[in-house]
Amino acid sequence: MSDNSNRDVQPSCATPVTRPRVITLAHGSGGRIMHDLIQDVFIGAFGGQEKAQRHDGAVLDMATERIAFTTDSYVVDPLFFPGGDIGKLAVCGTVNDLAMCGARPRWMSVAFILEEGLQIKTLERIALSMRDSADHAGVSLVTGDTKVVEKGRGHKVFITTAGIGSIDHGLVISPDRIRAGDAVVLSGDIGRHGIAVISSRQGLSFETEITSDCAALGNPVMALLEAEIEIHCMRDLTRGGLATSLVEIAESANMGIQIAESRIPVSQPVRAACELLGFDPMYVANEGRFVAFVPQTQADQALSILRTHGNSQGAELIGEVTGNMPTGVTLLTSLGTQRPIHMLSGEQFPRIC
Amino acid sequence: MSDNSNRDVQPSCATPVTRPRVITLAHGSGGRIMHDLIQDVFIGAFGGQEKAQRHDGAVLDMATERIAFTTDSYVVDPLFFPGGDIGKLAVCGTVNDLAMCGARPRWMSVAFILEEGLQIKTLERIALSMRDSADHAGVSLVTGDTKVVEKGRGHKVFITTAGIGSIDHGLVISPDRIRAGDAVVLSGDIGRHGIAVISSRQGLSFETEITSDCAALGNPVMALLEAEIEIHCMRDLTRGGLATSLVEIAESANMGIQIAESRIPVSQPVRAACELLGFDPMYVANEGRFVAFVPQTQADQALSILRTHGNSQGAELIGEVTGNMPTGVTLLTSLGTQRPIHMLSGEQFPRIC
């Protein structure tokens, strides 16, 4: 990444912005502007109710058992891309949010908003993909809804899934549990989903086809928990990419995180595509990658476990929690310099998920 | 309703249709075509997984407790209408689906799909309305998501809520529990939501403003359960109206249901508006009305309980389950004749909820 640092730095520059009064595409970016919107409008309105808003899901105490509950809408364009489709994404994305809460994914709801004129065979293909993905992830699709809007008032298919998972252990997994010295483990190479979608949308082709990393992460996460790895925090690296996820965690925890550029796996085709398109892989969306914060003493064991699972066989130790002075995320570059990392600012590309 | 029976009959005529290959607005109607789509595409793909598809939600056995789980998308146009808005609707609709499962509404997720260009003050107004509705219904909004699509690829705001409720009793509430002799109790006057939305959309005004019945039904339902009314089945009367809901239940149960036209409360303004617009109130959507099937011996007690709650003070006994020969729904008209009732066929009006 060091050889295109000018372009790399660009999307991460935090420039002061006047808060807009209308919704812009950047509000869907996963970056700073979306965070401001959630803070200003939703936290403002929902207050304490929306207490789990800043995490991937809500952990709920029932009388005798803890469950996790999460939702996401999927508006990816195009509907089908190398390595996945909106249906697979809608199942895996919600499975992953549950897994990030340390929950075993159990049940899922599916709500469709269809645009008048959609080919029903397209919908069938998506539904079958959802079923396959749900079977593979061991989650049951148990309830649903369908709405239709007029042509030009929607776009083909939007899907919203919600998921419930059961929590069978006593760990509390949350940004405020990270501690100085914790190891930061990344589950595999980054940047594939974003590049697969954007190149598919724009009709670009590369020498080597780049396929999305879209995958369900329930199994590797359950394996970590079963081995009694004391996971402090996990986060899947969707909109805003690795950089934004780490900044969110550092800000929530009021801690410093240092990661080493040389340890972050980026495939050669993704690196080349990013250079061509002017993107920094650190900010590109993933749909099958996560970071886990674990005690340094368990880092090697966690890596070994992750590497036995297909979806996390490229796991690497990429950094550590440095303490609370200074706070924020620092990248140790391949040149040996240190560079502060910010959230995605503005819009990288819309409708990536 | 007898004096405009020609127009009334029209939307309920079940004409044979060739199954379309593209999505039409009728696929969102809640009527026969939507049912066919669910049967052909979703049940086909999801198979046994989607086992709760034909009910309002899924009832899930956890290790020690039963919970209900449901989802709905809301695409109502316009966003604000007399008596409610999309936010109130999104909270009440999901609360009501939980209540219809006999569950105490507990937690809700909220996912927004926003169109680029939406005024943020509009979103704030909706979020505050959701908060008020959630407070009133005693449900907590605990997790959420926001996506943005380009101008012309969505329409202002779509909201998808999912809800979890806890089931604290041993009853199984389901269409296949209804029995010959069961009383059919309707919780209030019908047709207000549909007429309020359509007149607001079309800029129609009537001498008396018709406000939506949009309301959360958790409290009256919990009151029935606390009084140990042995509820066999409940259903809220949304898209497709009273007629479609009753036909769905009769078909699921393979039973006959007879209702008396003279006992079905329809306000004078709604009746007049329906005559003007050519609608049958039996097919017009409601958002705060439900039917309950209870043993005949408990019908009076159930009515008394419902009438003590603001949202069901107009409750009436409208009919009974006649047994399994013949099956289906029969309307005893004000003229003393009997008329079979069918599901809504085709589209009445789109984007009513």
XYZ file of C-alpha atoms in Angstrom, chain A residues 113-244:
132
model
C -39.304 -4.862 -1.010
C -39.789 -5.617 -4.704
C -39.972 -3.201 -7.599
C -42.843 -3.637 -9.996
C -41.496 -5.301 -13.152
C -38.921 -7.537 -11.453
C -38.555 -10.899 -13.157
C -39.890 -13.604 -10.883
C -37.124 -15.950 -11.997
C -34.678 -13.421 -10.546
C -36.506 -13.586 -7.236
C -36.476 -17.388 -7.347
C -32.754 -17.426 -7.910
C -32.259 -15.121 -4.920
C -34.579 -17.170 -2.691
C -32.712 -20.378 -3.537
C -29.412 -18.705 -2.780
C -30.803 -17.623 0.609
C -31.882 -21.132 1.359
C -28.468 -22.561 0.479
C -26.706 -19.946 2.562
C -29.040 -20.526 5.514
C -28.535 -24.289 5.323
C -24.800 -23.809 5.203
C -24.827 -21.470 8.194
C -27.203 -23.675 10.177
C -29.811 -20.941 10.548
C -33.565 -21.302 9.944
C -35.586 -18.787 7.918
C -38.779 -18.735 9.973
C -40.883 -15.714 9.063
C -41.132 -13.162 6.290
C -42.912 -10.363 4.480
C -43.242 -9.060 0.931
C -44.038 -5.554 -0.261
C -44.129 -4.189 -3.797
C -43.504 -0.612 -4.899
C -44.162 1.032 -8.258
C -41.571 0.957 -11.037
C -39.037 3.714 -10.403
C -39.865 3.887 -6.684
C -37.537 1.057 -5.719
C -34.790 -0.872 -7.469
C -35.380 -4.531 -8.293
C -35.020 -6.121 -4.836
C -34.215 -4.832 -1.380
C -33.974 -7.414 1.397
C -34.046 -6.860 5.139
C -33.108 -9.751 7.382
C -33.242 -9.878 11.146
C -31.648 -12.634 13.191
C -31.806 -14.162 16.633
C -28.909 -16.080 18.134
C -28.472 -17.834 21.432
C -25.581 -17.068 23.745
C -24.413 -20.190 25.509
C -21.404 -18.781 27.378
C -20.740 -16.185 30.046
C -18.458 -13.845 28.085
C -19.391 -10.234 27.513
C -18.118 -9.316 24.043
C -18.004 -5.572 23.591
C -15.582 -2.775 22.635
C -15.295 -1.664 26.252
C -13.778 -5.044 27.173
C -10.565 -4.550 25.187
C -7.404 -4.176 27.298
C -3.850 -2.948 26.737
C -1.836 -5.798 25.263
C -4.782 -7.521 23.570
C -3.874 -9.078 20.244
C -5.770 -7.963 17.145
C -6.463 -10.930 14.881
C -7.789 -10.442 11.331
C -9.559 -13.446 9.808
C -8.236 -13.156 6.222
C -7.366 -10.935 3.266
C -9.316 -7.710 2.899
C -10.981 -5.728 0.117
C -12.468 -8.479 -2.021
C -16.186 -7.811 -1.589
C -16.042 -4.119 -2.421
C -13.857 -4.631 -5.464
C -15.971 -7.569 -6.730
C -19.170 -5.512 -6.526
C -17.795 -2.293 -7.953
C -16.035 -4.009 -10.841
C -19.157 -6.015 -11.588
C -21.270 -2.845 -11.532
C -18.928 -0.951 -13.800
C -18.228 -3.842 -16.168
C -14.526 -3.888 -15.295
C -12.580 -7.072 -15.621
C -9.184 -7.900 -14.273
C -6.687 -10.547 -15.317
C -7.654 -12.625 -12.285
C -11.349 -12.485 -11.376
C -11.827 -11.022 -7.918
C -14.593 -12.807 -6.025
C -16.360 -11.470 -2.978
C -15.301 -12.902 0.378
C -19.021 -13.095 1.307
C -19.322 -15.940 3.831
C -20.964 -16.883 7.104
C -18.652 -16.600 10.093
C -20.657 -18.534 12.651
C -18.479 -21.643 12.539
C -15.041 -20.082 13.109
C -16.463 -17.873 15.868
C -18.156 -20.813 17.601
C -14.874 -22.728 17.369
C -13.060 -19.904 19.185
C -15.716 -19.869 21.903
C -15.706 -23.649 22.276
C -11.934 -23.533 22.770
C -12.557 -21.004 25.560
C -10.667 -18.222 23.850
C -11.533 -15.188 25.958
C -12.746 -12.958 23.141
C -12.978 -9.343 24.299
C -14.447 -7.834 21.132
C -15.230 -8.833 17.552
C -16.373 -6.838 14.546
C -17.054 -7.810 10.959
C -15.504 -5.483 8.404
C -18.382 -4.327 6.233
C -18.994 -0.779 4.961
C -16.008 1.415 5.765
C -13.673 -1.591 5.865
C -11.002 -2.567 8.373
C -10.004 1.036 9.072
C -13.489 2.243 10.042
